[in-house]
GROMACS .gro file of C-alpha atoms in nm:
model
   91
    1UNK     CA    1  -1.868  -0.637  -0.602
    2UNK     CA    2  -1.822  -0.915  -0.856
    3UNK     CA    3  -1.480  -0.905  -1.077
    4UNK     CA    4  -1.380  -1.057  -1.360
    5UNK     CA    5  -1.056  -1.215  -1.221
    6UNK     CA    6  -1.039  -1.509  -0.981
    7UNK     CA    7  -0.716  -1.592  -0.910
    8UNK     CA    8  -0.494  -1.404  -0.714
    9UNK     CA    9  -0.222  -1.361  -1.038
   10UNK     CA   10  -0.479  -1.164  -1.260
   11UNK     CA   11  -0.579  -0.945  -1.071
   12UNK     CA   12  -0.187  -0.903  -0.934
   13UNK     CA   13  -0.136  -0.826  -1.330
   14UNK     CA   14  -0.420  -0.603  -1.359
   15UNK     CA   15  -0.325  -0.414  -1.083
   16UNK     CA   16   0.018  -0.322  -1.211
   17UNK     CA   17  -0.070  -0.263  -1.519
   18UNK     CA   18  -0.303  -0.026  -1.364
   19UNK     CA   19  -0.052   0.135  -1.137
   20UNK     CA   20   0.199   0.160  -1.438
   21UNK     CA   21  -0.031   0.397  -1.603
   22UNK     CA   22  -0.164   0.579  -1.362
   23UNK     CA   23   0.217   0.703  -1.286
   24UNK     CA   24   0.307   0.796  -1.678
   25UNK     CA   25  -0.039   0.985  -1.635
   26UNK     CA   26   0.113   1.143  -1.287
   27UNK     CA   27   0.416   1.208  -1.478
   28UNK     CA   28   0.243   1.420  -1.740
   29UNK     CA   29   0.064   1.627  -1.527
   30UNK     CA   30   0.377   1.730  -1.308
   31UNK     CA   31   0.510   1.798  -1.634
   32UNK     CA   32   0.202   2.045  -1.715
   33UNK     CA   33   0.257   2.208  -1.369
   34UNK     CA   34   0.638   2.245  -1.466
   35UNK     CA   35   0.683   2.342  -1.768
   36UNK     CA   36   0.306   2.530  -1.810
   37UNK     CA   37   0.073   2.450  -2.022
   38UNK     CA   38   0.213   2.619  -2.328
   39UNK     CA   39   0.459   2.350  -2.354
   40UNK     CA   40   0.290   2.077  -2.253
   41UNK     CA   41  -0.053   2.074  -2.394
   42UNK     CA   42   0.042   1.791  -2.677
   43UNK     CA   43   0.090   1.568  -2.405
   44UNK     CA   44  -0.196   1.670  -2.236
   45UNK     CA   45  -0.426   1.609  -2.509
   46UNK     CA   46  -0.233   1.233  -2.569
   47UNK     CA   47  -0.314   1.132  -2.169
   48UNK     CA   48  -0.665   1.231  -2.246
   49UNK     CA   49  -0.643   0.882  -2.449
   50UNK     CA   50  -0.511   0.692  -2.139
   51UNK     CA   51  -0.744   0.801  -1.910
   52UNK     CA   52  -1.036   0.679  -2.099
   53UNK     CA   53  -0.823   0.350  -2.156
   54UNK     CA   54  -0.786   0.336  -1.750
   55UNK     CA   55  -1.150   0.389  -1.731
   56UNK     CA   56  -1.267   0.153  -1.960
   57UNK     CA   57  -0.998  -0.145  -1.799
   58UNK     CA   58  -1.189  -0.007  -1.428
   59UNK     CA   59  -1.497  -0.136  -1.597
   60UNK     CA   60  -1.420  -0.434  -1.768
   61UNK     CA   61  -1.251  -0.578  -1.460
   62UNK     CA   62  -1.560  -0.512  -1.268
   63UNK     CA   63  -1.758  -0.646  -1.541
   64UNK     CA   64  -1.967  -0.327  -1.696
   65UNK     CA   65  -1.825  -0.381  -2.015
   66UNK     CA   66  -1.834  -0.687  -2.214
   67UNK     CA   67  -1.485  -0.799  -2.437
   68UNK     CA   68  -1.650  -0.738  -2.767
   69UNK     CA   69  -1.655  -0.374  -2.674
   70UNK     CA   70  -1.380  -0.314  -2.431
   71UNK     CA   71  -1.138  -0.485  -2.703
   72UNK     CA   72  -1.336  -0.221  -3.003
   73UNK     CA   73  -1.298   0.132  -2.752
   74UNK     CA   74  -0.966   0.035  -2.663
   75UNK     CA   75  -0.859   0.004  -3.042
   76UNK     CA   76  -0.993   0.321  -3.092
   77UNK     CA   77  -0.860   0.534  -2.782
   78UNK     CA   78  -0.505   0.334  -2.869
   79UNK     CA   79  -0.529   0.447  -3.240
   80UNK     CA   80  -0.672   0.789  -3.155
   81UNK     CA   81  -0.343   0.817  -2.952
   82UNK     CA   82  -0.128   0.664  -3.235
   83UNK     CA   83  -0.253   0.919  -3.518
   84UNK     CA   84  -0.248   1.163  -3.274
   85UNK     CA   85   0.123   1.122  -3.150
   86UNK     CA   86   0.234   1.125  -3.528
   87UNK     CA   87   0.068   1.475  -3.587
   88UNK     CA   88   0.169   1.686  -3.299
   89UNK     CA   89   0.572   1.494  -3.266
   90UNK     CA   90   0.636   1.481  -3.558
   91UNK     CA   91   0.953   1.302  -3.684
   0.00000   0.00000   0.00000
């Protein structure tokens, strides 16, 4: 399978980056089994976001998505997240 990446650094950075959010996902679902769902469906509904966002970095590193669009869902799933992070915590 072909990647985007060649040298060893990238895909060291990609891989951490990968790992990082794959644990504050991990974290957010032990906090669903914790605390029940009653408490923690905001968060929930946020990590919903990130998942897609971990999806769509799976696919551009393994080049099924080309930057134009990668860069365009991204903004969207990060924005998504923004607007949605203002409505349900409200400051």
């Amino acid at each position: 399978m072909e990647t985007r990446f060649k040298k060893r650094s990238q895909i060291i950075d990609v891989g951490i980056t990968a790992v990082a959010a794959v644990l504050s996902v991990g974290i957010t679902l032990y906090g669903v089994g914790h605390f029940g769902l009653d408490e923690a469906w905001p968060e929930l509904v946020l990590n919903l976001f990130y998942i897609a966002c971990l999806v769509m970095m799976v696919m551009y590193f393994f080049k099924r998505l080309d930057s134009r669009r990668f860069n365009y869902w991204t903004s969207v799933c990060a924005g998504i997240t923004v607007l949605l992070r203002d409505i349900l915590f409200s400051p």
